[in-house]
Structures are given as C-alpha cells and as structure tokens.
Amino acid sequence: MPLDPPPRDIRGEVLPHDHAGILPDDGVIRRISPHHLIYDAKIQGKRPSSMAFKPSTGERGGMSVDLQNLIGEAGLDPKTYVMSPPWIGAVCFTAGQLRAEGLTVGYDPVADNPYHGQVWGTFSKQVQKRLAALAAEFVPIRERGEEQSS
Amino acid sequence: MREIMSRPDNLPDYRNPPLNEVVLGVQFAPAQGYQQIRAREVWELYRADFPFVEEQPPLPPTFETFGLPAQGNPFSFGIVAGAMHDRFWFLSKSRDEVIQFQQDRLLHNWRKGGDGNNSYPRFEKIIVNFEAELQLLEKYFNGLAVQNIKCNQAEISYTNHIPLDREGAPSKADDWLRILNFGDGAPDDISMVARRALLGSDGAPYGRIICEANTSLNPKGGRILVLALTVRGAPSEPSISSALDFLIKGRDVIVEEFTSITTDSAHGLWGRVR
Amino acid sequence: MNRTQSINAFERRLQVDTGANVSSHVAFSSRVLCEPRHAWRQRVIERLDELCKLQVGWDGYQAPPVSFANAHFAASMLASACPLDAPEPQIVPGASGDLQIEWHTETTDIELHIRAPNDVDAWRVVMSAPEREDQLHLTMDFRVVADWLVELSEASVAARSSAA
C-alpha cells in the first residue's frame, strides 16, 4: 500500500515525523558499508561501528534506511535492491523495534530512491549499542578489499 | 563594525621596530554553494583597492590541538589528489598589501616594500580593515545560501628582519635574542622553533605561540635574523567577532613575547617608548 | 622574483623579496635519524586519505566523503592525544563528512566522533566498570583522551600479563 506523502517545509524538505503508514512489523533496512566494520578484541572479530547507527549531523539529520514493504510492493527483491553499491551489506529492524527505542520512522523518498526512509530521534550511545544488538543480518556485510573481487 | 581601537597603555611600543610583515588570518568551514568558479566574484569584493591577482597553491587546513608534548614530527598529511581550490592573492596597487583567499581561508598581509619606505599602518587600523573584508565575504556567502562564516582557527603573525651587518649595530644573534647565549662560539647560522601553549584563566589551552628564528639574507644580500612570532588557535565562538577578539589578544601576546625574548640593548636600538 | 612557500604550515609569508628561508621544525627534525613516531602513522595517513576520496553515496545513501578539514583535524588530534605506544586507531567515516576514531581492546572502548573541527564527542567505557561511561564534548584540548589512552595501554599490558 503506497504511503501518504511525508510532511515538508516551505523549501520542500521532509520534516522529521513518525509515519502512521509504516506499521510496527514492517521491515526497515539499514545498509552497512565495509567502511563501517571495525575489529573488536572483545569478540575477536569484526562488527559494525556505532557510526553505522548514527544519524547525519545536519539540523534535521536522521539515519537513512530503506522501507522493505515499499520495495516489495514495487515488485523488486529488497535484498538485491539494497546492494547498491554492489559491495554493500545490510541489516534489518522492524519499525516497532526502532520506535521502542524512542525513535521515529518516517518516509523520505528521494530522486534515486523512492523507497528511502529516515529514522529520527536521540541516538545516544546506549541506543546505538541496542540497535547494534537488535540488527539482524539482511545482506552479508563484506570486508574492505572484498569489493575489489566482486 | 568595531571602531578603531586605541593601543593598550601597558603594551610595550617601539618607534622603529624591525617589523617586516604582519599577517591576520582566519580559517573557516567552506561555505555552502561556493565553488572555485566563483573566485572572481570574491575578487570583485576587493578589486577596487586590490586590483592585481595571482594564483598560488592551496594551503592545507591547519589546527592547533593540545594534549601530549610534541612527539617527533606532527602528522604531515599531504594534499589529497582531486579538486582543490587554488589560493588567490589579491594585491594592492603598491603590492605591499595582499588579501589571500581560498575556499576555507581569508588572510590579509601587510609587508614592508622593497625600498622600505612604506610605514606600518599599525594593528589598530589593519584589524578594522580585516573585519570589513571578512564581513564583505560573509555577506557574499550569505547570498549563496543563508549562512555565516564559521571560523575554526585564527592566526596573527609578526615577522621581523633584524640586520646583522649594519655598521655600529650588534652582529650576533645572541646580541638581539635574550633566549640565545652561545658564548664565544657564535654559530654561522641559526634555525630554531619554539612553541608554547597559551592558557586561559581556567588553565585550559586556547592557542599556541610559535617563535621561529632563522638567519638569512635580505634581497640586497645583507645578513639578517628573521624573527617570526605567531599566535594561532580556535576562537571561543565560530563567529567573525570572536575571531577578531582572538587576533587582538594574539597581538598583545606577540608584543609581550617579542619584548621578553629580545635584549634590552635591542630595545634601545628600536626606540622603545613603553 | 623567487617565491617559496611551505605547504606544511598555515603559510602566510609572501617571501617574495626577502629570500628568507624560514625553516619549520619539520625540516629541522628531518636530520634526526631516530625520530620518535607512531608505528601506525603511515597507515593512518593512508586511511584518512582513502576516506577523503570516497565516492558520494559510498554508504548506499548520499553520504559525501570525509571532509578535508575533518581529516586534517583528526590527524592533529591524534598527534596530540596518542602516546607513542598507543595502539593503532580505527577510523570510520560518517554520513555527513564526519568521522570517528575508535579503539576496542579487551578492556576498553574509546570512540571520538569528530563532527567538525573543534567539535568532538568523546566516549569511553572500561570493561571493569561498564556502568560508568565517560562522555565529554571536546574542542581542542585532548589531554583527557591522552590519559584514557595511557590507561588503555596499561590495562592491555596487565590483561596480557595475567593471561600469560
């Protein structure tokens, strides 16, 4: 079901909002670049940095996401769709999980991504850590250097 | 715009200091909407008084940070290949003043002309002019997008040329600099840098003073001691006004330091009046 | 006219007529053969360079590369904050030209988020007291980070000793 257009300001930029059309069980995909991976001696392996779950630093900065339902309704495979650039990995949440962290999930279509959304709110260190723990692998995250062989 | 201020009463002053060049500068976040193709529009802001232009390689960003004492070379992070904005020199008719511009810098240099006949216009005047130049630039950037100049560093530098081969005057560097004492073994040449953090009333660093001294030759082949004093750091707020406050304070620090590290006999030769 | 400029400093001298060759401390110390430096220094410089050259959209969305100013500020910060025996930092780009410098050892996590020059969110947690997190906003004074890194190195040495 198509989403209602998001609220916009006088310049046409999307205002932070919580979209009622994005339901609690709807999938919210976050792309993870190989540049986000760090080595953590505590787990003796690599994991996404907290930067992977941080919003942009602008005044209305949110965390960019892809809205899984919209992609599927357009007849596309979400896993293939989000692999852009080709070496990108991805994790997935439900909208409900994000809202339980005090965040809002909104719709923000952009020119080259009509299924783009944003997550707004206070991304404290504790929230970032919980997001990292909640994130379910959606597309395997490759290491830097592996993209050269893809 | 601030009025022309008067020199603080307690600041040392000299009738004839060996001053050769003064530079005021600010570094700021690149303005939204600005691209190098617009550099000519910036030149037009100043062109009436600075009718000549030259292009120079850009300066990389520089920041004073504080923590551990310097350990070997600082990280020298070379210029990244790719689109870099040139540095433009807008020169005055007499070429003794230069506005230097690149997308993240504005500097104003005054220097003694080749014949040495242009007199130093004094800090109190050049800071007012520099403020006007910054405000013109900010107004221009504001026309591209609603924004103020966000200064992240400010710097003031005084360069002195002390002749070492003038008849009747001292010829050794340690005759001029109190901080040097080579005894009977005067070196043929000197190259030194000394840096010191400047601390605020709360004990936290707010900037750094850098003193550089080198022997060299002037254009006529005469031996000189080049003594450059620089104060650099982040203004307390990213505004033009705060950057100017930093420069004013920096000037005072430089004059005090210059007086402190040079000898009494040098002060006499320079005509110290305060 | 012989113009020489240093591109290693916030250069402001015309050096047009003077021919003055102001030696920076960089040139001076290049004569020293055994000058102290971090073992990972070149890798960090290369990583910063790599992040400044990222293509727009490197994150799958519209993120720009790390800004040149932020990369230079990071280099300056590391020079001020890292003792010579500090472990190699990891450097992660952000969505707005920002970046984060991180260490994750068995005993300690430190993250320094450079939002812009003079605008750093510093965070540390020590595993022996995870309920007590240190969070600070820093501008140009990184003495506290230097202390954190000294403690991190000491804790790592202690951890390795007790494991041995």
PDB file of N, CA, C and O in Angstrom, chain C residues 19-82:
ATOM      1  N   GLY C  19      63.697  36.397   0.163  1.00  0.00           N
ATOM      2  CA  GLY C  19      64.502  35.193   0.008  1.00  0.00           C
ATOM      3  C   GLY C  19      64.672  34.474   1.324  1.00  0.00           C
ATOM      4  O   GLY C  19      65.430  33.519   1.437  1.00  0.00           O
ATOM      5  N   ALA C  20      63.974  34.954   2.356  1.00  0.00           N
ATOM      6  CA  ALA C  20      64.134  34.340   3.673  1.00  0.00           C
ATOM      7  C   ALA C  20      63.661  32.903   3.612  1.00  0.00           C
ATOM      8  O   ALA C  20      62.619  32.601   3.061  1.00  0.00           O
ATOM      9  N   ASN C  21      64.444  32.055   4.173  1.00  0.00           N
ATOM     10  CA  ASN C  21      64.099  30.643   4.179  1.00  0.00           C
ATOM     11  C   ASN C  21      63.795  30.253   5.612  1.00  0.00           C
ATOM     12  O   ASN C  21      64.666  29.854   6.366  1.00  0.00           O
ATOM     13  N   VAL C  22      62.529  30.422   5.954  1.00  0.00           N
ATOM     14  CA  VAL C  22      62.161  30.132   7.338  1.00  0.00           C
ATOM     15  C   VAL C  22      62.023  28.633   7.486  1.00  0.00           C
ATOM     16  O   VAL C  22      61.129  28.023   6.942  1.00  0.00           O
ATOM     17  N   SER C  23      62.927  28.032   8.221  1.00  0.00           N
ATOM     18  CA  SER C  23      62.870  26.583   8.378  1.00  0.00           C
ATOM     19  C   SER C  23      61.810  26.226   9.395  1.00  0.00           C
ATOM     20  O   SER C  23      61.801  26.755  10.485  1.00  0.00           O
ATOM     21  N   SER C  24      60.931  25.346   9.034  1.00  0.00           N
ATOM     22  CA  SER C  24      59.952  24.873  10.007  1.00  0.00           C
ATOM     23  C   SER C  24      60.604  23.769  10.827  1.00  0.00           C
ATOM     24  O   SER C  24      61.627  23.205  10.458  1.00  0.00           O
ATOM     25  N   HIS C  25      59.943  23.420  11.937  1.00  0.00           N
ATOM     26  CA  HIS C  25      60.508  22.365  12.765  1.00  0.00           C
ATOM     27  C   HIS C  25      60.457  21.037  12.032  1.00  0.00           C
ATOM     28  O   HIS C  25      61.181  20.122  12.352  1.00  0.00           O
ATOM     29  N   VAL C  26      59.619  20.927  10.997  1.00  0.00           N
ATOM     30  CA  VAL C  26      59.580  19.693  10.214  1.00  0.00           C
ATOM     31  C   VAL C  26      60.903  19.499   9.521  1.00  0.00           C
ATOM     32  O   VAL C  26      61.529  18.447   9.582  1.00  0.00           O
ATOM     33  N   ALA C  27      61.394  20.549   8.841  1.00  0.00           N
ATOM     34  CA  ALA C  27      62.644  20.437   8.109  1.00  0.00           C
ATOM     35  C   ALA C  27      63.789  20.201   9.084  1.00  0.00           C
ATOM     36  O   ALA C  27      64.687  19.420   8.836  1.00  0.00           O
ATOM     37  N   PHE C  28      63.740  20.883  10.221  1.00  0.00           N
ATOM     38  CA  PHE C  28      64.827  20.780  11.186  1.00  0.00           C
ATOM     39  C   PHE C  28      64.960  19.351  11.666  1.00  0.00           C
ATOM     40  O   PHE C  28      66.031  18.781  11.684  1.00  0.00           O
ATOM     41  N   SER C  29      63.850  18.731  12.064  1.00  0.00           N
ATOM     42  CA  SER C  29      63.947  17.420  12.669  1.00  0.00           C
ATOM     43  C   SER C  29      64.145  16.328  11.635  1.00  0.00           C
ATOM     44  O   SER C  29      64.385  15.193  11.981  1.00  0.00           O
ATOM     45  N   SER C  30      64.081  16.626  10.329  1.00  0.00           N
ATOM     46  CA  SER C  30      64.305  15.594   9.338  1.00  0.00           C
ATOM     47  C   SER C  30      65.749  15.124   9.359  1.00  0.00           C
ATOM     48  O   SER C  30      66.072  14.078   8.816  1.00  0.00           O
ATOM     49  N   ARG C  31      66.668  15.890  10.008  1.00  0.00           N
ATOM     50  CA  ARG C  31      68.053  15.439  10.067  1.00  0.00           C
ATOM     51  C   ARG C  31      68.231  14.391  11.154  1.00  0.00           C
ATOM     52  O   ARG C  31      69.242  13.737  11.241  1.00  0.00           O
ATOM     53  N   VAL C  32      67.237  14.263  12.027  1.00  0.00           N
ATOM     54  CA  VAL C  32      67.340  13.271  13.099  1.00  0.00           C
ATOM     55  C   VAL C  32      66.945  11.925  12.535  1.00  0.00           C
ATOM     56  O   VAL C  32      65.880  11.771  11.939  1.00  0.00           O
ATOM     57  N   LEU C  33      67.799  10.901  12.740  1.00  0.00           N
ATOM     58  CA  LEU C  33      67.544   9.608  12.118  1.00  0.00           C
ATOM     59  C   LEU C  33      66.541   8.785  12.897  1.00  0.00           C
ATOM     60  O   LEU C  33      65.782   8.018  12.334  1.00  0.00           O
ATOM     61  N   CYS C  34      66.601   8.908  14.221  1.00  0.00           N
ATOM     62  CA  CYS C  34      65.761   8.028  15.025  1.00  0.00           C
ATOM     63  C   CYS C  34      64.621   8.792  15.655  1.00  0.00           C
ATOM     64  O   CYS C  34      64.356   8.659  16.835  1.00  0.00           O
ATOM     65  N   GLU C  35      63.959   9.650  14.864  1.00  0.00           N
ATOM     66  CA  GLU C  35      62.921  10.450  15.483  1.00  0.00           C
ATOM     67  C   GLU C  35      61.735   9.571  15.870  1.00  0.00           C
ATOM     68  O   GLU C  35      61.352   8.657  15.151  1.00  0.00           O
ATOM     69  N   PRO C  36      61.200   9.858  17.048  1.00  0.00           N
ATOM     70  CA  PRO C  36      60.093   9.006  17.524  1.00  0.00           C
ATOM     71  C   PRO C  36      58.840   9.239  16.697  1.00  0.00           C
ATOM     72  O   PRO C  36      58.548  10.348  16.297  1.00  0.00           O
ATOM     73  N   ARG C  37      58.113   8.195  16.390  1.00  0.00           N
ATOM     74  CA  ARG C  37      56.846   8.330  15.716  1.00  0.00           C
ATOM     75  C   ARG C  37      56.030   7.088  15.979  1.00  0.00           C
ATOM     76  O   ARG C  37      56.546   6.036  16.286  1.00  0.00           O
ATOM     77  N   HIS C  38      54.717   7.232  15.797  1.00  0.00           N
ATOM     78  CA  HIS C  38      53.857   6.084  15.961  1.00  0.00           C
ATOM     79  C   HIS C  38      54.104   5.093  14.829  1.00  0.00           C
ATOM     80  O   HIS C  38      54.223   5.476  13.658  1.00  0.00           O
ATOM     81  N   ALA C  39      54.107   3.795  15.179  1.00  0.00           N
ATOM     82  CA  ALA C  39      54.400   2.759  14.174  1.00  0.00           C
ATOM     83  C   ALA C  39      53.320   2.737  13.093  1.00  0.00           C
ATOM     84  O   ALA C  39      53.581   2.367  11.954  1.00  0.00           O
ATOM     85  N   TRP C  40      52.120   3.170  13.463  1.00  0.00           N
ATOM     86  CA  TRP C  40      50.979   3.067  12.535  1.00  0.00           C
ATOM     87  C   TRP C  40      50.707   4.378  11.806  1.00  0.00           C
ATOM     88  O   TRP C  40      49.689   4.523  11.111  1.00  0.00           O
ATOM     89  N   ARG C  41      51.591   5.322  11.958  1.00  0.00           N
ATOM     90  CA  ARG C  41      51.352   6.671  11.435  1.00  0.00           C
ATOM     91  C   ARG C  41      51.031   6.677   9.938  1.00  0.00           C
ATOM     92  O   ARG C  41      50.062   7.298   9.503  1.00  0.00           O
ATOM     93  N   GLN C  42      51.834   5.971   9.143  1.00  0.00           N
ATOM     94  CA  GLN C  42      51.626   5.982   7.702  1.00  0.00           C
ATOM     95  C   GLN C  42      50.288   5.338   7.347  1.00  0.00           C
ATOM     96  O   GLN C  42      49.562   5.824   6.453  1.00  0.00           O
ATOM     97  N   ARG C  43      49.911   4.278   8.044  1.00  0.00           N
ATOM     98  CA  ARG C  43      48.625   3.619   7.746  1.00  0.00           C
ATOM     99  C   ARG C  43      47.473   4.560   8.065  1.00  0.00           C
ATOM    100  O   ARG C  43      46.465   4.588   7.350  1.00  0.00           O
ATOM    101  N   VAL C  44      47.584   5.306   9.133  1.00  0.00           N
ATOM    102  CA  VAL C  44      46.521   6.250   9.485  1.00  0.00           C
ATOM    103  C   VAL C  44      46.420   7.353   8.437  1.00  0.00           C
ATOM    104  O   VAL C  44      45.320   7.726   8.023  1.00  0.00           O
ATOM    105  N   ILE C  45      47.555   7.850   7.998  1.00  0.00           N
ATOM    106  CA  ILE C  45      47.526   8.890   6.962  1.00  0.00           C
ATOM    107  C   ILE C  45      46.879   8.340   5.702  1.00  0.00           C
ATOM    108  O   ILE C  45      46.043   9.005   5.062  1.00  0.00           O
ATOM    109  N   GLU C  46      47.217   7.093   5.345  1.00  0.00           N
ATOM    110  CA  GLU C  46      46.634   6.483   4.137  1.00  0.00           C
ATOM    111  C   GLU C  46      45.127   6.273   4.309  1.00  0.00           C
ATOM    112  O   GLU C  46      44.348   6.452   3.365  1.00  0.00           O
ATOM    113  N   ARG C  47      44.717   5.892   5.506  1.00  0.00           N
ATOM    114  CA  ARG C  47      43.287   5.669   5.739  1.00  0.00           C
ATOM    115  C   ARG C  47      42.517   6.990   5.638  1.00  0.00           C
ATOM    116  O   ARG C  47      41.446   7.060   5.032  1.00  0.00           O
ATOM    117  N   LEU C  48      43.062   8.050   6.222  1.00  0.00           N
ATOM    118  CA  LEU C  48      42.411   9.362   6.125  1.00  0.00           C
ATOM    119  C   LEU C  48      42.324   9.800   4.672  1.00  0.00           C
ATOM    120  O   LEU C  48      41.306  10.339   4.220  1.00  0.00           O
ATOM    121  N   ASP C  49      43.408   9.567   3.942  1.00  0.00           N
ATOM    122  CA  ASP C  49      43.420   9.912   2.522  1.00  0.00           C
ATOM    123  C   ASP C  49      42.333   9.142   1.782  1.00  0.00           C
ATOM    124  O   ASP C  49      41.602   9.690   0.944  1.00  0.00           O
ATOM    125  N   GLU C  50      42.209   7.831   2.110  1.00  0.00           N
ATOM    126  CA  GLU C  50      41.199   6.990   1.470  1.00  0.00           C
ATOM    127  C   GLU C  50      39.801   7.540   1.747  1.00  0.00           C
ATOM    128  O   GLU C  50      38.947   7.601   0.853  1.00  0.00           O
ATOM    129  N   LEU C  51      39.555   7.956   2.978  1.00  0.00           N
ATOM    130  CA  LEU C  51      38.221   8.426   3.338  1.00  0.00           C
ATOM    131  C   LEU C  51      37.887   9.764   2.691  1.00  0.00           C
ATOM    132  O   LEU C  51      36.722  10.056   2.431  1.00  0.00           O
ATOM    133  N   CYS C  52      38.895  10.578   2.445  1.00  0.00           N
ATOM    134  CA  CYS C  52      38.659  11.845   1.746  1.00  0.00           C
ATOM    135  C   CYS C  52      38.344  11.615   0.269  1.00  0.00           C
ATOM    136  O   CYS C  52      37.827  12.514  -0.397  1.00  0.00           O
ATOM    137  N   LYS C  53      38.670  10.446  -0.226  1.00  0.00           N
ATOM    138  CA  LYS C  53      38.471  10.164  -1.650  1.00  0.00           C
ATOM    139  C   LYS C  53      37.262   9.268  -1.899  1.00  0.00           C
ATOM    140  O   LYS C  53      37.043   8.822  -3.021  1.00  0.00           O
ATOM    141  N   LEU C  54      36.464   8.997  -0.861  1.00  0.00           N
ATOM    142  CA  LEU C  54      35.287   8.154  -1.060  1.00  0.00           C
ATOM    143  C   LEU C  54      34.338   8.809  -2.063  1.00  0.00           C
ATOM    144  O   LEU C  54      34.194  10.029  -2.091  1.00  0.00           O
ATOM    145  N   GLN C  55      33.678   7.987  -2.850  1.00  0.00           N
ATOM    146  CA  GLN C  55      32.671   8.499  -3.775  1.00  0.00           C
ATOM    147  C   GLN C  55      31.415   8.893  -3.001  1.00  0.00           C
ATOM    148  O   GLN C  55      31.060   8.237  -2.009  1.00  0.00           O
ATOM    149  N   VAL C  56      30.706   9.914  -3.455  1.00  0.00           N
ATOM    150  CA  VAL C  56      29.413  10.250  -2.853  1.00  0.00           C
ATOM    151  C   VAL C  56      28.521   9.021  -2.962  1.00  0.00           C
ATOM    152  O   VAL C  56      28.453   8.380  -4.009  1.00  0.00           O
ATOM    153  N   GLY C  57      27.847   8.696  -1.857  1.00  0.00           N
ATOM    154  CA  GLY C  57      26.985   7.512  -1.866  1.00  0.00           C
ATOM    155  C   GLY C  57      27.730   6.247  -1.469  1.00  0.00           C
ATOM    156  O   GLY C  57      27.207   5.145  -1.641  1.00  0.00           O
ATOM    157  N   TRP C  58      28.927   6.387  -0.895  1.00  0.00           N
ATOM    158  CA  TRP C  58      29.722   5.214  -0.501  1.00  0.00           C
ATOM    159  C   TRP C  58      28.967   4.350   0.500  1.00  0.00           C
ATOM    160  O   TRP C  58      29.245   3.153   0.636  1.00  0.00           O
ATOM    161  N   ASP C  59      27.975   4.935   1.204  1.00  0.00           N
ATOM    162  CA  ASP C  59      27.266   4.191   2.242  1.00  0.00           C
ATOM    163  C   ASP C  59      25.960   3.603   1.711  1.00  0.00           C
ATOM    164  O   ASP C  59      25.174   3.039   2.471  1.00  0.00           O
ATOM    165  N   GLY C  60      25.734   3.753   0.410  1.00  0.00           N
ATOM    166  CA  GLY C  60      24.482   3.273  -0.144  1.00  0.00           C
ATOM    167  C   GLY C  60      23.399   4.344  -0.142  1.00  0.00           C
ATOM    168  O   GLY C  60      22.355   4.165  -0.767  1.00  0.00           O
ATOM    169  N   TYR C  61      23.647   5.424   0.548  1.00  0.00           N
ATOM    170  CA  TYR C  61      22.698   6.543   0.560  1.00  0.00           C
ATOM    171  C   TYR C  61      23.431   7.722  -0.071  1.00  0.00           C
ATOM    172  O   TYR C  61      24.029   7.572  -1.104  1.00  0.00           O
ATOM    173  N   GLN C  62      23.453   8.863   0.438  1.00  0.00           N
ATOM    174  CA  GLN C  62      24.064  10.005  -0.252  1.00  0.00           C
ATOM    175  C   GLN C  62      25.247  10.581   0.516  1.00  0.00           C
ATOM    176  O   GLN C  62      25.577  11.744   0.369  1.00  0.00           O
ATOM    177  N   ALA C  63      25.900   9.761   1.327  1.00  0.00           N
ATOM    178  CA  ALA C  63      26.967  10.299   2.163  1.00  0.00           C
ATOM    179  C   ALA C  63      28.116  10.823   1.311  1.00  0.00           C
ATOM    180  O   ALA C  63      28.567  10.153   0.378  1.00  0.00           O
ATOM    181  N   PRO C  64      28.616  12.027   1.642  1.00  0.00           N
ATOM    182  CA  PRO C  64      29.797  12.550   0.951  1.00  0.00           C
ATOM    183  C   PRO C  64      31.060  11.935   1.551  1.00  0.00           C
ATOM    184  O   PRO C  64      30.990  11.277   2.594  1.00  0.00           O
ATOM    185  N   PRO C  65      32.214  12.163   0.936  1.00  0.00           N
ATOM    186  CA  PRO C  65      33.461  11.702   1.563  1.00  0.00           C
ATOM    187  C   PRO C  65      33.711  12.477   2.844  1.00  0.00           C
ATOM    188  O   PRO C  65      33.080  13.516   3.095  1.00  0.00           O
ATOM    189  N   VAL C  66      34.624  11.981   3.633  1.00  0.00           N
ATOM    190  CA  VAL C  66      35.061  12.716   4.819  1.00  0.00           C
ATOM    191  C   VAL C  66      35.658  14.046   4.349  1.00  0.00           C
ATOM    192  O   VAL C  66      36.385  14.104   3.365  1.00  0.00           O
ATOM    193  N   SER C  67      35.313  15.101   5.038  1.00  0.00           N
ATOM    194  CA  SER C  67      35.794  16.415   4.589  1.00  0.00           C
ATOM    195  C   SER C  67      37.292  16.528   4.869  1.00  0.00           C
ATOM    196  O   SER C  67      37.819  15.964   5.834  1.00  0.00           O
ATOM    197  N   PHE C  68      37.935  17.297   4.027  1.00  0.00           N
ATOM    198  CA  PHE C  68      39.367  17.519   4.126  1.00  0.00           C
ATOM    199  C   PHE C  68      39.701  18.152   5.478  1.00  0.00           C
ATOM    200  O   PHE C  68      40.668  17.796   6.132  1.00  0.00           O
ATOM    201  N   ALA C  69      38.874  19.094   5.891  1.00  0.00           N
ATOM    202  CA  ALA C  69      39.112  19.769   7.181  1.00  0.00           C
ATOM    203  C   ALA C  69      39.004  18.770   8.325  1.00  0.00           C
ATOM    204  O   ALA C  69      39.831  18.773   9.242  1.00  0.00           O
ATOM    205  N   ASN C  70      37.991  17.907   8.281  1.00  0.00           N
ATOM    206  CA  ASN C  70      37.834  16.929   9.358  1.00  0.00           C
ATOM    207  C   ASN C  70      39.000  15.955   9.392  1.00  0.00           C
ATOM    208  O   ASN C  70      39.460  15.549  10.465  1.00  0.00           O
ATOM    209  N   ALA C  71      39.489  15.554   8.223  1.00  0.00           N
ATOM    210  CA  ALA C  71      40.625  14.627   8.178  1.00  0.00           C
ATOM    211  C   ALA C  71      41.870  15.278   8.768  1.00  0.00           C
ATOM    212  O   ALA C  71      42.605  14.668   9.547  1.00  0.00           O
ATOM    213  N   HIS C  72      42.106  16.530   8.415  1.00  0.00           N
ATOM    214  CA  HIS C  72      43.267  17.227   8.974  1.00  0.00           C
ATOM    215  C   HIS C  72      43.124  17.421  10.474  1.00  0.00           C
ATOM    216  O   HIS C  72      44.092  17.304  11.226  1.00  0.00           O
ATOM    217  N   PHE C  73      41.919  17.733  10.900  1.00  0.00           N
ATOM    218  CA  PHE C  73      41.703  17.908  12.339  1.00  0.00           C
ATOM    219  C   PHE C  73      41.958  16.582  13.054  1.00  0.00           C
ATOM    220  O   PHE C  73      42.561  16.550  14.137  1.00  0.00           O
ATOM    221  N   ALA C  74      41.499  15.487  12.464  1.00  0.00           N
ATOM    222  CA  ALA C  74      41.726  14.167  13.063  1.00  0.00           C
ATOM    223  C   ALA C  74      43.220  13.890  13.201  1.00  0.00           C
ATOM    224  O   ALA C  74      43.688  13.388  14.227  1.00  0.00           O
ATOM    225  N   ALA C  75      43.983  14.222  12.169  1.00  0.00           N
ATOM    226  CA  ALA C  75      45.427  13.993  12.220  1.00  0.00           C
ATOM    227  C   ALA C  75      46.059  14.803  13.344  1.00  0.00           C
ATOM    228  O   ALA C  75      46.908  14.321  14.093  1.00  0.00           O
ATOM    229  N   SER C  76      45.633  16.049  13.464  1.00  0.00           N
ATOM    230  CA  SER C  76      46.174  16.906  14.512  1.00  0.00           C
ATOM    231  C   SER C  76      45.789  16.372  15.889  1.00  0.00           C
ATOM    232  O   SER C  76      46.595  16.338  16.824  1.00  0.00           O
ATOM    233  N   MET C  77      44.545  15.931  16.012  1.00  0.00           N
ATOM    234  CA  MET C  77      44.056  15.397  17.288  1.00  0.00           C
ATOM    235  C   MET C  77      44.848  14.153  17.683  1.00  0.00           C
ATOM    236  O   MET C  77      45.255  14.000  18.837  1.00  0.00           O
ATOM    237  N   LEU C  78      45.081  13.266  16.727  1.00  0.00           N
ATOM    238  CA  LEU C  78      45.829  12.048  17.034  1.00  0.00           C
ATOM    239  C   LEU C  78      47.251  12.367  17.451  1.00  0.00           C
ATOM    240  O   LEU C  78      47.793  11.756  18.370  1.00  0.00           O
ATOM    241  N   ALA C  79      47.854  13.359  16.796  1.00  0.00           N
ATOM    242  CA  ALA C  79      49.216  13.738  17.166  1.00  0.00           C
ATOM    243  C   ALA C  79      49.254  14.257  18.599  1.00  0.00           C
ATOM    244  O   ALA C  79      50.236  14.057  19.313  1.00  0.00           O
ATOM    245  N   SER C  80      48.190  14.929  19.020  1.00  0.00           N
ATOM    246  CA  SER C  80      48.161  15.499  20.374  1.00  0.00           C
ATOM    247  C   SER C  80      47.768  14.484  21.431  1.00  0.00           C
ATOM    248  O   SER C  80      48.136  14.627  22.593  1.00  0.00           O
ATOM    249  N   ALA C  81      46.972  13.483  21.033  1.00  0.00           N
ATOM    250  CA  ALA C  81      46.359  12.622  22.042  1.00  0.00           C
ATOM    251  C   ALA C  81      47.069  11.284  22.226  1.00  0.00           C
ATOM    252  O   ALA C  81      46.939  10.666  23.277  1.00  0.00           O
ATOM    253  N   CYS C  82      47.782  10.811  21.214  1.00  0.00           N
ATOM    254  CA  CYS C  82      48.272   9.431  21.266  1.00  0.00           C
ATOM    255  C   CYS C  82      49.698   9.337  21.796  1.00  0.00           C
ATOM    256  O   CYS C  82      50.619   9.831  21.153  1.00  0.00           O
TER     257      CYS C  82
END
